[in-house]
Amino acid sequence: MTSDNGQHRDDDLLAERFQAYRGHLRAVAYRMLGSAAEAEDAVQEAWFRLRRSDTGEVSNLGGWLTTVVGRVCLDMLRSRRSRGEEPLDTWRAGASAEPDPAQDAVLADSVGVALLVVLDTLSPAERLAFVLHDLFGVPFEEVGGILGRSPAAARQLASRARRRVRGAEAPEADLVRQREVVDAFLAAARDGDFDGLLAVLDPDVLARSDAGTSIGAAGVASGARNFAHLARMARPALVDGATGLVVYADGRPERALTFTFVADRIASIDIVTNPDRLAELTIEQG
């Protein structure tokens, strides 16, 4: 009996840890697949694989799960191509899917129909390299491992995809609104204004950096408030064409932040501090 109870507690803890990453994983899968139902299937498959795996030695569960979802989505994209299916999101609910129209609308708004159309013109390998690296900050070493290619080859795939995607960048009006949201975020961070930060953060916002991942508006706002001294040195910029902030030290970028948005709120923040990764970025002062 004790053993069974212990197993239940372990299962509950694992489910709780997985649930903390579900929104992030669904966002990754949706950008990979362009279908809310297939994205949910991919996330569920990641959960099944997690339950079957020994993750005791995994130090970064979020990264591990992102890699698993990436592999699942890659297999689904390749299968879709071999069957000649329509890739754009014209899905109908299947037995395994429980679609939420409001959530699907939020996902579509955060990606944009134009971007989905362009992503559908990419090969599965290009799409995975672009989505995982450019949108979610997965290192090329890990992207290459998923694809069975070298980091240099993964970098080339992402670069090729990036050139196509740039033709579907957000309209200028969207960039202007995004800049307003980031300006409000920056002002609140400089002032240590916790409520002001909460006002511009999505409740399920995800912040990623080399130091780890923070999920939820309260945690991300607390982290931003603790770095008020850095916020005072941050300047608005376009980072690889995305709305962002850059902190300079001795005239050189010391860290860069890029943002994605859902319904005029910040949905994710990627913080780059690694000098090699910073050197790869194209930074244009805003």
PDB file of C-alpha atoms in Angstrom:
ATOM      1  CA  MET A   1       0.000   0.000   0.000  1.00  0.00           C
ATOM      2  CA  THR A   2       2.782   2.385   0.908  1.00  0.00           C
ATOM      3  CA  SER A   3       4.526   1.624  -2.357  1.00  0.00           C
ATOM      4  CA  ASP A   4       1.353   2.340  -4.333  1.00  0.00           C
ATOM      5  CA  ASN A   5       0.838   5.596  -2.472  1.00  0.00           C
ATOM      6  CA  GLY A   6       4.419   6.568  -3.156  1.00  0.00           C
ATOM      7  CA  GLN A   7       3.957   5.823  -6.845  1.00  0.00           C
ATOM      8  CA  HIS A   8       0.812   7.954  -6.932  1.00  0.00           C
ATOM      9  CA  ARG A   9       2.679  10.839  -5.312  1.00  0.00           C
ATOM     10  CA  ASP A  10       5.483  10.495  -7.858  1.00  0.00           C
ATOM     11  CA  ASP A  11       2.971  10.445 -10.717  1.00  0.00           C
ATOM     12  CA  ASP A  12       1.191  13.493  -9.324  1.00  0.00           C
ATOM     13  CA  LEU A  13       4.472  15.381  -8.967  1.00  0.00           C
ATOM     14  CA  LEU A  14       5.489  14.465 -12.513  1.00  0.00           C
ATOM     15  CA  ALA A  15       2.089  15.578 -13.838  1.00  0.00           C
ATOM     16  CA  GLU A  16       2.394  18.856 -11.958  1.00  0.00           C
ATOM     17  CA  ARG A  17       5.850  19.526 -13.380  1.00  0.00           C
ATOM     18  CA  PHE A  18       4.633  18.682 -16.888  1.00  0.00           C
ATOM     19  CA  GLN A  19       1.594  20.909 -16.529  1.00  0.00           C
ATOM     20  CA  ALA A  20       3.864  23.875 -15.797  1.00  0.00           C
ATOM     21  CA  TYR A  21       5.339  23.504 -19.295  1.00  0.00           C
ATOM     22  CA  ARG A  22       2.146  22.556 -21.175  1.00  0.00           C
ATOM     23  CA  GLY A  23       1.432  26.069 -22.487  1.00  0.00           C
ATOM     24  CA  HIS A  24       4.994  26.457 -23.743  1.00  0.00           C
ATOM     25  CA  LEU A  25       4.974  23.025 -25.398  1.00  0.00           C
ATOM     26  CA  ARG A  26       1.639  23.713 -27.092  1.00  0.00           C
ATOM     27  CA  ALA A  27       3.017  26.996 -28.431  1.00  0.00           C
ATOM     28  CA  VAL A  28       6.066  25.186 -29.855  1.00  0.00           C
ATOM     29  CA  ALA A  29       3.914  22.465 -31.408  1.00  0.00           C
ATOM     30  CA  TYR A  30       1.426  24.925 -32.884  1.00  0.00           C
ATOM     31  CA  ARG A  31       4.183  26.888 -34.604  1.00  0.00           C
ATOM     32  CA  MET A  32       5.625  23.639 -35.910  1.00  0.00           C
ATOM     33  CA  LEU A  33       2.347  22.141 -37.101  1.00  0.00           C
ATOM     34  CA  GLY A  34      -0.078  25.028 -37.672  1.00  0.00           C
ATOM     35  CA  SER A  35      -2.893  22.891 -36.269  1.00  0.00           C
ATOM     36  CA  ALA A  36      -4.313  23.182 -32.763  1.00  0.00           C
ATOM     37  CA  ALA A  37      -5.526  19.574 -32.717  1.00  0.00           C
ATOM     38  CA  GLU A  38      -2.186  18.184 -33.924  1.00  0.00           C
ATOM     39  CA  ALA A  39      -0.351  20.422 -31.477  1.00  0.00           C
ATOM     40  CA  GLU A  40      -2.388  18.955 -28.626  1.00  0.00           C
ATOM     41  CA  ASP A  41      -1.648  15.436 -29.895  1.00  0.00           C
ATOM     42  CA  ALA A  42       2.086  16.227 -29.947  1.00  0.00           C
ATOM     43  CA  VAL A  43       1.957  17.542 -26.386  1.00  0.00           C
ATOM     44  CA  GLN A  44       0.109  14.435 -25.230  1.00  0.00           C
ATOM     45  CA  GLU A  45       2.722  12.243 -26.892  1.00  0.00           C
ATOM     46  CA  ALA A  46       5.428  14.176 -25.015  1.00  0.00           C
ATOM     47  CA  TRP A  47       3.583  13.396 -21.780  1.00  0.00           C
ATOM     48  CA  PHE A  48       3.436   9.685 -22.617  1.00  0.00           C
ATOM     49  CA  ARG A  49       7.163   9.666 -23.381  1.00  0.00           C
ATOM     50  CA  LEU A  50       7.904  11.516 -20.158  1.00  0.00           C
ATOM     51  CA  ARG A  51       6.016   8.908 -18.128  1.00  0.00           C
ATOM     52  CA  ARG A  52       7.972   6.121 -19.835  1.00  0.00           C
ATOM     53  CA  SER A  53      11.360   7.787 -19.336  1.00  0.00           C
ATOM     54  CA  ASP A  54      13.800   7.989 -16.467  1.00  0.00           C
ATOM     55  CA  THR A  55      14.324  11.729 -16.106  1.00  0.00           C
ATOM     56  CA  GLY A  56      16.120  11.582 -12.782  1.00  0.00           C
ATOM     57  CA  GLU A  57      19.316  12.893 -14.376  1.00  0.00           C
ATOM     58  CA  VAL A  58      17.565  15.592 -16.438  1.00  0.00           C
ATOM     59  CA  SER A  59      18.566  19.007 -15.076  1.00  0.00           C
ATOM     60  CA  ASN A  60      16.469  21.047 -17.519  1.00  0.00           C
ATOM     61  CA  LEU A  61      13.070  19.408 -17.874  1.00  0.00           C
ATOM     62  CA  GLY A  62      11.710  22.257 -20.005  1.00  0.00           C
ATOM     63  CA  GLY A  63      14.527  21.829 -22.509  1.00  0.00           C
ATOM     64  CA  TRP A  64      14.112  18.054 -22.504  1.00  0.00           C
ATOM     65  CA  LEU A  65      10.375  18.344 -23.177  1.00  0.00           C
ATOM     66  CA  THR A  66      10.927  20.937 -25.919  1.00  0.00           C
ATOM     67  CA  THR A  67      13.326  18.537 -27.632  1.00  0.00           C
ATOM     68  CA  VAL A  68      10.818  15.686 -27.360  1.00  0.00           C
ATOM     69  CA  VAL A  69       8.011  17.812 -28.798  1.00  0.00           C
ATOM     70  CA  GLY A  70      10.332  18.917 -31.589  1.00  0.00           C
ATOM     71  CA  ARG A  71      11.038  15.297 -32.537  1.00  0.00           C
ATOM     72  CA  VAL A  72       7.352  14.384 -32.394  1.00  0.00           C
ATOM     73  CA  CYS A  73       6.411  17.359 -34.587  1.00  0.00           C
ATOM     74  CA  LEU A  74       9.174  16.575 -37.067  1.00  0.00           C
ATOM     75  CA  ASP A  75       7.821  13.036 -37.461  1.00  0.00           C
ATOM     76  CA  MET A  76       4.291  14.405 -37.908  1.00  0.00           C
ATOM     77  CA  LEU A  77       5.418  16.920 -40.539  1.00  0.00           C
ATOM     78  CA  ARG A  78       7.288  14.251 -42.490  1.00  0.00           C
ATOM     79  CA  SER A  79       4.302  11.916 -42.303  1.00  0.00           C
ATOM     80  CA  ARG A  80       1.999  14.704 -43.451  1.00  0.00           C
ATOM     81  CA  ARG A  81       4.222  15.436 -46.456  1.00  0.00           C
ATOM     82  CA  SER A  82       4.397  11.790 -47.442  1.00  0.00           C
ATOM     83  CA  ARG A  83       0.571  11.619 -47.415  1.00  0.00           C
ATOM     84  CA  GLY A  84       0.220  14.902 -49.287  1.00  0.00           C
ATOM     85  CA  GLU A  85      -2.071  16.421 -46.662  1.00  0.00           C
ATOM     86  CA  GLU A  86      -3.010  20.066 -46.459  1.00  0.00           C
ATOM     87  CA  PRO A  87      -0.685  21.531 -43.812  1.00  0.00           C
ATOM     88  CA  LEU A  88      -2.555  24.736 -42.947  1.00  0.00           C
ATOM     89  CA  ASP A  89      -4.853  24.692 -39.948  1.00  0.00           C
ATOM     90  CA  THR A  90      -8.133  23.402 -41.395  1.00  0.00           C
ATOM     91  CA  TRP A  91      -8.468  20.745 -38.701  1.00  0.00           C
ATOM     92  CA  ARG A  92     -11.615  19.226 -37.307  1.00  0.00           C
ATOM     93  CA  ALA A  93     -11.728  17.862 -33.787  1.00  0.00           C
ATOM     94  CA  GLY A  94     -10.694  14.232 -33.545  1.00  0.00           C
ATOM     95  CA  ALA A  95     -11.285  11.769 -30.765  1.00  0.00           C
ATOM     96  CA  SER A  96      -8.033  12.670 -28.993  1.00  0.00           C
ATOM     97  CA  ALA A  97      -8.496  16.443 -29.218  1.00  0.00           C
ATOM     98  CA  GLU A  98     -10.468  18.735 -26.944  1.00  0.00           C
ATOM     99  CA  PRO A  99     -10.204  22.051 -28.804  1.00  0.00           C
ATOM    100  CA  ASP A 100     -10.775  25.319 -26.983  1.00  0.00           C
ATOM    101  CA  PRO A 101     -11.879  27.927 -29.558  1.00  0.00           C
ATOM    102  CA  ALA A 102     -10.728  30.810 -27.371  1.00  0.00           C
ATOM    103  CA  GLN A 103      -7.301  29.263 -26.863  1.00  0.00           C
ATOM    104  CA  ASP A 104      -7.025  28.430 -30.567  1.00  0.00           C
ATOM    105  CA  ALA A 105      -7.765  32.059 -31.405  1.00  0.00           C
ATOM    106  CA  VAL A 106      -5.045  33.183 -29.006  1.00  0.00           C
ATOM    107  CA  LEU A 107      -2.565  30.770 -30.591  1.00  0.00           C
ATOM    108  CA  ALA A 108      -3.436  31.963 -34.087  1.00  0.00           C
ATOM    109  CA  ASP A 109      -3.153  35.601 -32.998  1.00  0.00           C
ATOM    110  CA  SER A 110       0.269  34.995 -31.470  1.00  0.00           C
ATOM    111  CA  VAL A 111       1.622  33.406 -34.656  1.00  0.00           C
ATOM    112  CA  GLY A 112      -0.212  35.197 -37.444  1.00  0.00           C
ATOM    113  CA  VAL A 113      -1.797  33.659 -40.505  1.00  0.00           C
ATOM    114  CA  ALA A 114       0.847  35.126 -42.812  1.00  0.00           C
ATOM    115  CA  LEU A 115       3.633  33.489 -40.844  1.00  0.00           C
ATOM    116  CA  LEU A 116       1.828  30.133 -40.819  1.00  0.00           C
ATOM    117  CA  VAL A 117       1.447  30.313 -44.591  1.00  0.00           C
ATOM    118  CA  VAL A 118       5.161  30.968 -45.037  1.00  0.00           C
ATOM    119  CA  LEU A 119       6.134  28.251 -42.550  1.00  0.00           C
ATOM    120  CA  ASP A 120       4.081  25.799 -44.594  1.00  0.00           C
ATOM    121  CA  THR A 121       6.368  26.440 -47.586  1.00  0.00           C
ATOM    122  CA  LEU A 122       9.417  25.269 -45.638  1.00  0.00           C
ATOM    123  CA  SER A 123      10.702  21.737 -45.516  1.00  0.00           C
ATOM    124  CA  PRO A 124      10.165  19.937 -42.200  1.00  0.00           C
ATOM    125  CA  ALA A 125      13.859  20.340 -41.333  1.00  0.00           C
ATOM    126  CA  GLU A 126      13.838  24.074 -42.142  1.00  0.00           C
ATOM    127  CA  ARG A 127      10.673  24.605 -40.180  1.00  0.00           C
ATOM    128  CA  LEU A 128      12.011  22.825 -37.116  1.00  0.00           C
ATOM    129  CA  ALA A 129      15.341  24.665 -37.219  1.00  0.00           C
ATOM    130  CA  PHE A 130      13.646  28.053 -37.553  1.00  0.00           C
ATOM    131  CA  VAL A 131      10.909  27.490 -34.975  1.00  0.00           C
ATOM    132  CA  LEU A 132      13.094  25.923 -32.295  1.00  0.00           C
ATOM    133  CA  HIS A 133      16.065  28.253 -32.665  1.00  0.00           C
ATOM    134  CA  ASP A 134      14.627  31.572 -33.803  1.00  0.00           C
ATOM    135  CA  LEU A 135      11.328  31.494 -31.931  1.00  0.00           C
ATOM    136  CA  PHE A 136      12.276  29.488 -28.842  1.00  0.00           C
ATOM    137  CA  GLY A 137      16.022  29.905 -28.473  1.00  0.00           C
ATOM    138  CA  VAL A 138      17.003  26.221 -28.666  1.00  0.00           C
ATOM    139  CA  PRO A 139      20.770  25.990 -29.360  1.00  0.00           C
ATOM    140  CA  PHE A 140      21.827  24.713 -32.775  1.00  0.00           C
ATOM    141  CA  GLU A 141      23.631  21.817 -31.087  1.00  0.00           C
ATOM    142  CA  GLU A 142      20.278  20.499 -29.841  1.00  0.00           C
ATOM    143  CA  VAL A 143      18.465  21.329 -33.091  1.00  0.00           C
ATOM    144  CA  GLY A 144      21.122  19.431 -35.016  1.00  0.00           C
ATOM    145  CA  GLY A 145      20.738  16.465 -32.664  1.00  0.00           C
ATOM    146  CA  ILE A 146      16.999  16.294 -33.361  1.00  0.00           C
ATOM    147  CA  LEU A 147      17.587  16.462 -37.105  1.00  0.00           C
ATOM    148  CA  GLY A 148      20.574  14.108 -37.111  1.00  0.00           C
ATOM    149  CA  ARG A 149      22.752  16.861 -38.598  1.00  0.00           C
ATOM    150  CA  SER A 150      25.664  18.984 -37.489  1.00  0.00           C
ATOM    151  CA  PRO A 151      25.110  22.295 -35.677  1.00  0.00           C
ATOM    152  CA  ALA A 152      26.476  24.087 -38.753  1.00  0.00           C
ATOM    153  CA  ALA A 153      23.932  22.356 -40.989  1.00  0.00           C
ATOM    154  CA  ALA A 154      21.138  23.246 -38.560  1.00  0.00           C
ATOM    155  CA  ARG A 155      22.305  26.863 -38.582  1.00  0.00           C
ATOM    156  CA  GLN A 156      22.198  26.886 -42.388  1.00  0.00           C
ATOM    157  CA  LEU A 157      18.660  25.471 -42.401  1.00  0.00           C
ATOM    158  CA  ALA A 158      17.480  28.165 -39.984  1.00  0.00           C
ATOM    159  CA  SER A 159      19.178  30.879 -42.038  1.00  0.00           C
ATOM    160  CA  ARG A 160      17.478  29.674 -45.223  1.00  0.00           C
ATOM    161  CA  ALA A 161      14.108  29.567 -43.450  1.00  0.00           C
ATOM    162  CA  ARG A 162      14.683  33.024 -41.959  1.00  0.00           C
ATOM    163  CA  ARG A 163      15.147  34.564 -45.392  1.00  0.00           C
ATOM    164  CA  ARG A 164      11.753  33.236 -46.504  1.00  0.00           C
ATOM    165  CA  VAL A 165       9.984  34.182 -43.299  1.00  0.00           C
ATOM    166  CA  ARG A 166      11.138  37.779 -43.442  1.00  0.00           C
ATOM    167  CA  GLY A 167       8.678  38.303 -46.266  1.00  0.00           C
ATOM    168  CA  ALA A 168       5.875  37.649 -43.758  1.00  0.00           C
ATOM    169  CA  GLU A 169       6.984  39.931 -40.950  1.00  0.00           C
ATOM    170  CA  ALA A 170       4.320  41.672 -38.924  1.00  0.00           C
ATOM    171  CA  PRO A 171       2.806  44.835 -40.388  1.00  0.00           C
ATOM    172  CA  GLU A 172       4.329  48.092 -39.228  1.00  0.00           C
ATOM    173  CA  ALA A 173       1.261  48.830 -37.077  1.00  0.00           C
ATOM    174  CA  ASP A 174       1.856  45.597 -35.157  1.00  0.00           C
ATOM    175  CA  LEU A 175       5.506  46.467 -34.582  1.00  0.00           C
ATOM    176  CA  VAL A 176       4.482  49.887 -33.319  1.00  0.00           C
ATOM    177  CA  ARG A 177       2.047  48.348 -30.830  1.00  0.00           C
ATOM    178  CA  GLN A 178       4.628  45.778 -29.749  1.00  0.00           C
ATOM    179  CA  ARG A 179       7.122  48.562 -29.151  1.00  0.00           C
ATOM    180  CA  GLU A 180       4.565  50.336 -26.939  1.00  0.00           C
ATOM    181  CA  VAL A 181       4.107  47.187 -24.849  1.00  0.00           C
ATOM    182  CA  VAL A 182       7.873  46.695 -24.505  1.00  0.00           C
ATOM    183  CA  ASP A 183       8.325  50.362 -23.574  1.00  0.00           C
ATOM    184  CA  ALA A 184       5.728  49.886 -20.815  1.00  0.00           C
ATOM    185  CA  PHE A 185       7.516  46.735 -19.664  1.00  0.00           C
ATOM    186  CA  LEU A 186      10.855  48.557 -19.583  1.00  0.00           C
ATOM    187  CA  ALA A 187       9.452  51.533 -17.677  1.00  0.00           C
ATOM    188  CA  ALA A 188       7.865  49.243 -15.090  1.00  0.00           C
ATOM    189  CA  ALA A 189      11.068  47.217 -14.713  1.00  0.00           C
ATOM    190  CA  ARG A 190      13.121  50.382 -14.195  1.00  0.00           C
ATOM    191  CA  ASP A 191      10.721  51.589 -11.502  1.00  0.00           C
ATOM    192  CA  GLY A 192      10.361  48.193  -9.847  1.00  0.00           C
ATOM    193  CA  ASP A 193       6.635  48.517 -10.527  1.00  0.00           C
ATOM    194  CA  PHE A 194       5.285  45.009  -9.919  1.00  0.00           C
ATOM    195  CA  ASP A 195       1.688  45.863 -10.875  1.00  0.00           C
ATOM    196  CA  GLY A 196       2.878  47.652 -13.987  1.00  0.00           C
ATOM    197  CA  LEU A 197       4.785  44.545 -15.045  1.00  0.00           C
ATOM    198  CA  LEU A 198       1.764  42.316 -14.429  1.00  0.00           C
ATOM    199  CA  ALA A 199      -0.310  44.623 -16.651  1.00  0.00           C
ATOM    200  CA  VAL A 200       1.806  43.861 -19.743  1.00  0.00           C
ATOM    201  CA  LEU A 201       2.583  40.184 -19.064  1.00  0.00           C
ATOM    202  CA  ASP A 202       0.404  37.301 -20.186  1.00  0.00           C
ATOM    203  CA  PRO A 203      -0.605  35.202 -17.127  1.00  0.00           C
ATOM    204  CA  ASP A 204       1.275  32.216 -18.608  1.00  0.00           C
ATOM    205  CA  VAL A 205       4.307  34.198 -19.797  1.00  0.00           C
ATOM    206  CA  LEU A 206       7.526  32.212 -20.161  1.00  0.00           C
ATOM    207  CA  ALA A 207      10.978  33.744 -19.638  1.00  0.00           C
ATOM    208  CA  ARG A 208      14.012  31.768 -20.781  1.00  0.00           C
ATOM    209  CA  SER A 209      17.703  32.445 -20.177  1.00  0.00           C
ATOM    210  CA  ASP A 210      20.947  30.540 -19.767  1.00  0.00           C
ATOM    211  CA  ALA A 211      20.205  30.461 -16.038  1.00  0.00           C
ATOM    212  CA  GLY A 212      16.869  28.664 -16.477  1.00  0.00           C
ATOM    213  CA  THR A 213      13.184  29.159 -17.146  1.00  0.00           C
ATOM    214  CA  SER A 214      10.534  31.122 -15.268  1.00  0.00           C
ATOM    215  CA  ILE A 215       6.839  30.557 -15.919  1.00  0.00           C
ATOM    216  CA  GLY A 216       3.916  32.744 -14.898  1.00  0.00           C
ATOM    217  CA  ALA A 217       3.433  36.494 -14.659  1.00  0.00           C
ATOM    218  CA  ALA A 218       4.209  36.776 -10.936  1.00  0.00           C
ATOM    219  CA  GLY A 219       7.549  34.970 -11.207  1.00  0.00           C
ATOM    220  CA  VAL A 220       8.621  36.800 -14.353  1.00  0.00           C
ATOM    221  CA  ALA A 221       7.596  40.169 -12.884  1.00  0.00           C
ATOM    222  CA  SER A 222       9.588  39.467  -9.730  1.00  0.00           C
ATOM    223  CA  GLY A 223      12.628  38.569 -11.802  1.00  0.00           C
ATOM    224  CA  ALA A 224      12.318  41.693 -13.941  1.00  0.00           C
ATOM    225  CA  ARG A 225      11.948  43.868 -10.849  1.00  0.00           C
ATOM    226  CA  ASN A 226      15.125  42.375  -9.373  1.00  0.00           C
ATOM    227  CA  PHE A 227      17.067  43.493 -12.453  1.00  0.00           C
ATOM    228  CA  ALA A 228      15.985  47.122 -12.336  1.00  0.00           C
ATOM    229  CA  HIS A 229      19.636  48.221 -12.492  1.00  0.00           C
ATOM    230  CA  LEU A 230      20.052  46.449 -15.837  1.00  0.00           C
ATOM    231  CA  ALA A 231      16.726  47.769 -17.115  1.00  0.00           C
ATOM    232  CA  ARG A 232      18.058  51.295 -16.691  1.00  0.00           C
ATOM    233  CA  MET A 233      20.794  50.477 -19.213  1.00  0.00           C
ATOM    234  CA  ALA A 234      18.495  48.682 -21.684  1.00  0.00           C
ATOM    235  CA  ARG A 235      17.623  50.238 -25.021  1.00  0.00           C
ATOM    236  CA  PRO A 236      14.828  49.283 -27.452  1.00  0.00           C
ATOM    237  CA  ALA A 237      16.022  47.473 -30.578  1.00  0.00           C
ATOM    238  CA  LEU A 238      15.035  45.077 -33.309  1.00  0.00           C
ATOM    239  CA  VAL A 239      16.821  41.788 -32.606  1.00  0.00           C
ATOM    240  CA  ASP A 240      16.888  39.600 -35.714  1.00  0.00           C
ATOM    241  CA  GLY A 241      13.847  41.568 -36.857  1.00  0.00           C
ATOM    242  CA  ALA A 242      11.901  40.973 -33.630  1.00  0.00           C
ATOM    243  CA  THR A 243      10.886  43.576 -31.056  1.00  0.00           C
ATOM    244  CA  GLY A 244      13.471  43.547 -28.292  1.00  0.00           C
ATOM    245  CA  LEU A 245      15.731  45.231 -25.774  1.00  0.00           C
ATOM    246  CA  VAL A 246      19.524  45.298 -25.611  1.00  0.00           C
ATOM    247  CA  VAL A 247      21.746  46.023 -22.614  1.00  0.00           C
ATOM    248  CA  TYR A 248      25.166  47.387 -23.516  1.00  0.00           C
ATOM    249  CA  ALA A 249      28.428  47.248 -21.565  1.00  0.00           C
ATOM    250  CA  ASP A 250      31.445  49.184 -22.853  1.00  0.00           C
ATOM    251  CA  GLY A 251      29.607  49.804 -26.112  1.00  0.00           C
ATOM    252  CA  ARG A 252      28.946  46.119 -26.797  1.00  0.00           C
ATOM    253  CA  PRO A 253      25.767  44.085 -26.302  1.00  0.00           C
ATOM    254  CA  GLU A 254      25.911  42.430 -22.892  1.00  0.00           C
ATOM    255  CA  ARG A 255      22.461  40.833 -23.156  1.00  0.00           C
ATOM    256  CA  ALA A 256      19.529  40.870 -25.553  1.00  0.00           C
ATOM    257  CA  LEU A 257      15.847  40.266 -24.876  1.00  0.00           C
ATOM    258  CA  THR A 258      13.314  39.332 -27.531  1.00  0.00           C
ATOM    259  CA  PHE A 259       9.565  39.090 -27.026  1.00  0.00           C
ATOM    260  CA  THR A 260       6.539  37.355 -28.478  1.00  0.00           C
ATOM    261  CA  PHE A 261       3.032  38.675 -27.895  1.00  0.00           C
ATOM    262  CA  VAL A 262      -0.507  37.435 -27.381  1.00  0.00           C
ATOM    263  CA  ALA A 263      -3.372  39.924 -27.420  1.00  0.00           C
ATOM    264  CA  ASP A 264      -1.131  42.926 -26.675  1.00  0.00           C
ATOM    265  CA  ARG A 265       0.604  41.195 -23.788  1.00  0.00           C
ATOM    266  CA  ILE A 266       4.073  39.671 -23.575  1.00  0.00           C
ATOM    267  CA  ALA A 267       3.787  35.899 -23.956  1.00  0.00           C
ATOM    268  CA  SER A 268       7.469  34.974 -23.885  1.00  0.00           C
ATOM    269  CA  ILE A 269      10.825  36.596 -23.223  1.00  0.00           C
ATOM    270  CA  ASP A 270      14.108  35.133 -24.451  1.00  0.00           C
ATOM    271  CA  ILE A 271      17.201  36.481 -22.722  1.00  0.00           C
ATOM    272  CA  VAL A 272      20.521  35.910 -24.484  1.00  0.00           C
ATOM    273  CA  THR A 273      23.729  36.490 -22.532  1.00  0.00           C
ATOM    274  CA  ASN A 274      26.099  33.994 -24.142  1.00  0.00           C
ATOM    275  CA  PRO A 275      28.728  35.991 -26.112  1.00  0.00           C
ATOM    276  CA  ASP A 276      28.749  33.524 -29.021  1.00  0.00           C
ATOM    277  CA  ARG A 277      24.965  33.683 -29.383  1.00  0.00           C
ATOM    278  CA  LEU A 278      24.990  37.477 -29.010  1.00  0.00           C
ATOM    279  CA  ALA A 279      27.496  37.675 -31.851  1.00  0.00           C
ATOM    280  CA  GLU A 280      25.044  35.795 -34.117  1.00  0.00           C
ATOM    281  CA  LEU A 281      22.260  38.351 -33.609  1.00  0.00           C
ATOM    282  CA  THR A 282      21.430  41.169 -35.980  1.00  0.00           C
ATOM    283  CA  ILE A 283      20.680  44.198 -33.801  1.00  0.00           C
ATOM    284  CA  GLU A 284      19.109  47.380 -35.144  1.00  0.00           C
ATOM    285  CA  GLN A 285      18.555  50.245 -32.760  1.00  0.00           C
ATOM    286  CA  GLY A 286      14.873  51.060 -32.292  1.00  0.00           C
TER     287      GLY A 286
END
